[in-house]
C-alpha positions in Angstrom: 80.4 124.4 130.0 79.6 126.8 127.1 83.8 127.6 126.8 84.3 124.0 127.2 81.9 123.0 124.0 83.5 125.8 122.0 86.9 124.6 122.4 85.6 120.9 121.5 84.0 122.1 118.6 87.0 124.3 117.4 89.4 121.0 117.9 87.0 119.1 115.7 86.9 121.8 113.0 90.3 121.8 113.2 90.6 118.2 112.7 88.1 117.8 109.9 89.0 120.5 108.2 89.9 120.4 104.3 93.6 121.2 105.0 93.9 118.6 107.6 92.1 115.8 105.8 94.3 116.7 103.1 97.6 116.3 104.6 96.3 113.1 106.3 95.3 111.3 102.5 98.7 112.9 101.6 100.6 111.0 104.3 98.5 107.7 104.3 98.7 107.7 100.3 102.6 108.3 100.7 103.3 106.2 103.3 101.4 103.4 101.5 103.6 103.4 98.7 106.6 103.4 100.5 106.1 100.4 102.6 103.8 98.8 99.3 107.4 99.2 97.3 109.5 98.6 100.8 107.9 95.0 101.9 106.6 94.1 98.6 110.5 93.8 97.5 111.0 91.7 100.6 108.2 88.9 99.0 110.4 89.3 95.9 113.3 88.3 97.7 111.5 85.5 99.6 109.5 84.5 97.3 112.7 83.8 95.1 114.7 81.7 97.8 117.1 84.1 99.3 117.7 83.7 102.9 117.6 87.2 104.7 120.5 85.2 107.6 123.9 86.3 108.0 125.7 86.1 105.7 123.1 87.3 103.9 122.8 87.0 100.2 124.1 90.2 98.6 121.7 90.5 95.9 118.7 90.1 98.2 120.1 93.0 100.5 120.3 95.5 97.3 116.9 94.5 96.3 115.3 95.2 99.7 117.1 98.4 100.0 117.1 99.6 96.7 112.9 98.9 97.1 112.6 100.8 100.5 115.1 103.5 98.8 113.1 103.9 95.7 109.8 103.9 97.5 110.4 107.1 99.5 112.2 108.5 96.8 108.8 108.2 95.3 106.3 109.5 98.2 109.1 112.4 98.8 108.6 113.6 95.1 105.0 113.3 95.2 104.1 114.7 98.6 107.1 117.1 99.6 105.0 120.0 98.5 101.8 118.9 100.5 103.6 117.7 104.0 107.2 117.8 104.1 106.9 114.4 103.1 107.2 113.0 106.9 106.0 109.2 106.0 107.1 108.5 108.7 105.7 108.7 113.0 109.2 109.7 113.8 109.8 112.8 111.5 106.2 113.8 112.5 106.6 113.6 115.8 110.2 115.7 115.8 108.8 118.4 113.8 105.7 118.9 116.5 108.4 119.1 119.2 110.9 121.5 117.2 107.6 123.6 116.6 107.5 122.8 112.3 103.9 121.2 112.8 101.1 121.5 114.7 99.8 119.0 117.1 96.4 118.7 115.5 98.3 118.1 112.4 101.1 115.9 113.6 98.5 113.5 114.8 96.8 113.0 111.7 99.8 112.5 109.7 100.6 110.0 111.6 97.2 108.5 111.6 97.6 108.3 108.2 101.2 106.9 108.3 99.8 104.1 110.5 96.9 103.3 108.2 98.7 103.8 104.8 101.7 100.9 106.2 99.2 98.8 107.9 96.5 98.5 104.4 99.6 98.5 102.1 101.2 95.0 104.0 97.2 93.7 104.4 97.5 93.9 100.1 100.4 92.5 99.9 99.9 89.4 102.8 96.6 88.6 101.2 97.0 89.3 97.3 100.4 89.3 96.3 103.1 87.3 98.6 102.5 84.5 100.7 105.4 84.4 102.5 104.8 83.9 106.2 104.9 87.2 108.6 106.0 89.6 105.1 107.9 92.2 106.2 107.8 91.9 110.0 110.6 93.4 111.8 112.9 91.4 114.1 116.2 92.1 116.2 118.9 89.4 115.2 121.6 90.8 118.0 120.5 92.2 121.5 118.2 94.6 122.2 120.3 97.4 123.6 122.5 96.8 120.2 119.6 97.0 118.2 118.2 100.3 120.0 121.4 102.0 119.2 121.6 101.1 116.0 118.0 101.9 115.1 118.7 105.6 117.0 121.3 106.3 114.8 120.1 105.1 111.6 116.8 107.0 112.5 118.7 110.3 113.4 120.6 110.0 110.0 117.4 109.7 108.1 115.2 112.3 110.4 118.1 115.1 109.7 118.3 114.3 106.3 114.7 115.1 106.0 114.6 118.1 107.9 117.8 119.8 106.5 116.4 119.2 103.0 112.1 119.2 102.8 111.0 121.4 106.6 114.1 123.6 106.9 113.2 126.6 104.3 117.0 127.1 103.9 117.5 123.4 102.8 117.7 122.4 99.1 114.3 120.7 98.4 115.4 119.9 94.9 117.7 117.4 96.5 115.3 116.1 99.2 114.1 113.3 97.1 117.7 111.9 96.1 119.4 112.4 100.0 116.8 110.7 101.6 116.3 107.6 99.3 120.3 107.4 99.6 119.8 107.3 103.2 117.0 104.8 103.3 119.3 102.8 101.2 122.3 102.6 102.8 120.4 102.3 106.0 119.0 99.2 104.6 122.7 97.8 103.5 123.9 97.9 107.1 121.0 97.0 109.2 118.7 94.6 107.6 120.3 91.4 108.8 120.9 93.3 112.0 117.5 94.8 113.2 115.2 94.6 110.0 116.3 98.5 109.6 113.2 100.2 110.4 113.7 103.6 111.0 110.3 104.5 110.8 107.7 103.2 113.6 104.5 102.9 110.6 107.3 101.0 108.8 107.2 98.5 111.6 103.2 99.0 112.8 101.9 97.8 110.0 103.0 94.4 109.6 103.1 93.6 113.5 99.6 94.7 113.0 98.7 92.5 110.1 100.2 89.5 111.3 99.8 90.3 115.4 103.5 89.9 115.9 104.4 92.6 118.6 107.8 91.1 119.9 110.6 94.2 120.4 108.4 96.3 118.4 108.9 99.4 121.2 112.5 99.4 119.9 111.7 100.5 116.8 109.3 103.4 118.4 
């Protein structure tokens, strides 16, 4: 019993240490702003009468992507240094398997990735847009067409991140610029297909908000 209440009491050290706590606010603060920028530019687009069907008007799709692009351009520059700049349950959860972050640590970025998406699409639903179900992800061809194409755009984005901000041989200078590129050409192929998620907070937050949970294991 006495080992046992040790071990819990090291784990909870661990998790509320400063370091940890820091890394979570890093990742929740991050990840708000990228989904804030991300959705928020999908209320601009609704909110002006585009129509996000196929075929879908062009200058709607740039805005939306050039939003989700710019927004993790941002939380890359501001948080690479702290994180990695993960921002995403995905990137977090391949760097605790490949051994780049702890588990202790993994958990509460992603804590903070869920948290940060979830309060940035509650602002933005309540305050900002009214636009039914803002930013809610949806497949618009079959399911095992959208789980392939959210694999790949995922994998593009998750080894753009790790060949750049974790792997200490990448060039972090140019972390920022290749992932927003990503993000944004992601965006340009997949939103009138699957929403283009990429990232599962991306997608938690506004199934959370507006209780909409239909397909959303495809985009974990």
């Amino acid at each position: 019993k006495s080992a046992s209440a040790n071990q819990k009491g090291l784990l909870m050290n661990e998790i509320l240490s400063a370091n940890n706590l820091r890394g979570l606010a890093a990742e929740l603060i991050a990840t708000f702003t990228f989904v804030f920028m991300g959705v928020g530019a999908v209320g601009v687009v609704l909110g002006a009468g585009f129509t996000l069907v196929s075929p879908m008007d062009n200058a709607g799709l740039v805005i939306i992507a050039l939003g989700h692009g710019l927004g993790i351009f941002l939380g890359v520059v501001v948080i690479g240094r702290i994180t990695g700049a993960h921002m995403n349950p995905a990137v977090t959860i391949a760097a605790i398997i490949s051994g780049n972050t702890g588990l202790i640590r993994g958990f509460s970025y992603i804590v903070g990735q869920l948290i940060g998406a979830a309060f940035a699409v509650y602002l933005l639903d309540q305050f900002v847009w009214s636009v039914p179900n803002l930013g809610l992800h949806s497949l618009n061809i079959p399911v095992g067409d959208g789980l392939v194409l959210e694999v790949i755009l995922t994998f593009f984005l998750v080894f753009a991140i790790f060949a750049t901000m974790i792997d200490k041989r990448g060039n972090a200078a140019w972390g920022p610029l290749a992932i927003g590129i990503v993000v944004f050409v992601d965006h340009l192929i997949a939103v009138p297909l699957t929403g283009a998620s990429m990232n599962p907070a991306r997608s938690f937050g506004p199934a959370l908000i507006h209780g909409q949970w239909a397909d959303q294991w495809v985009y974990w």
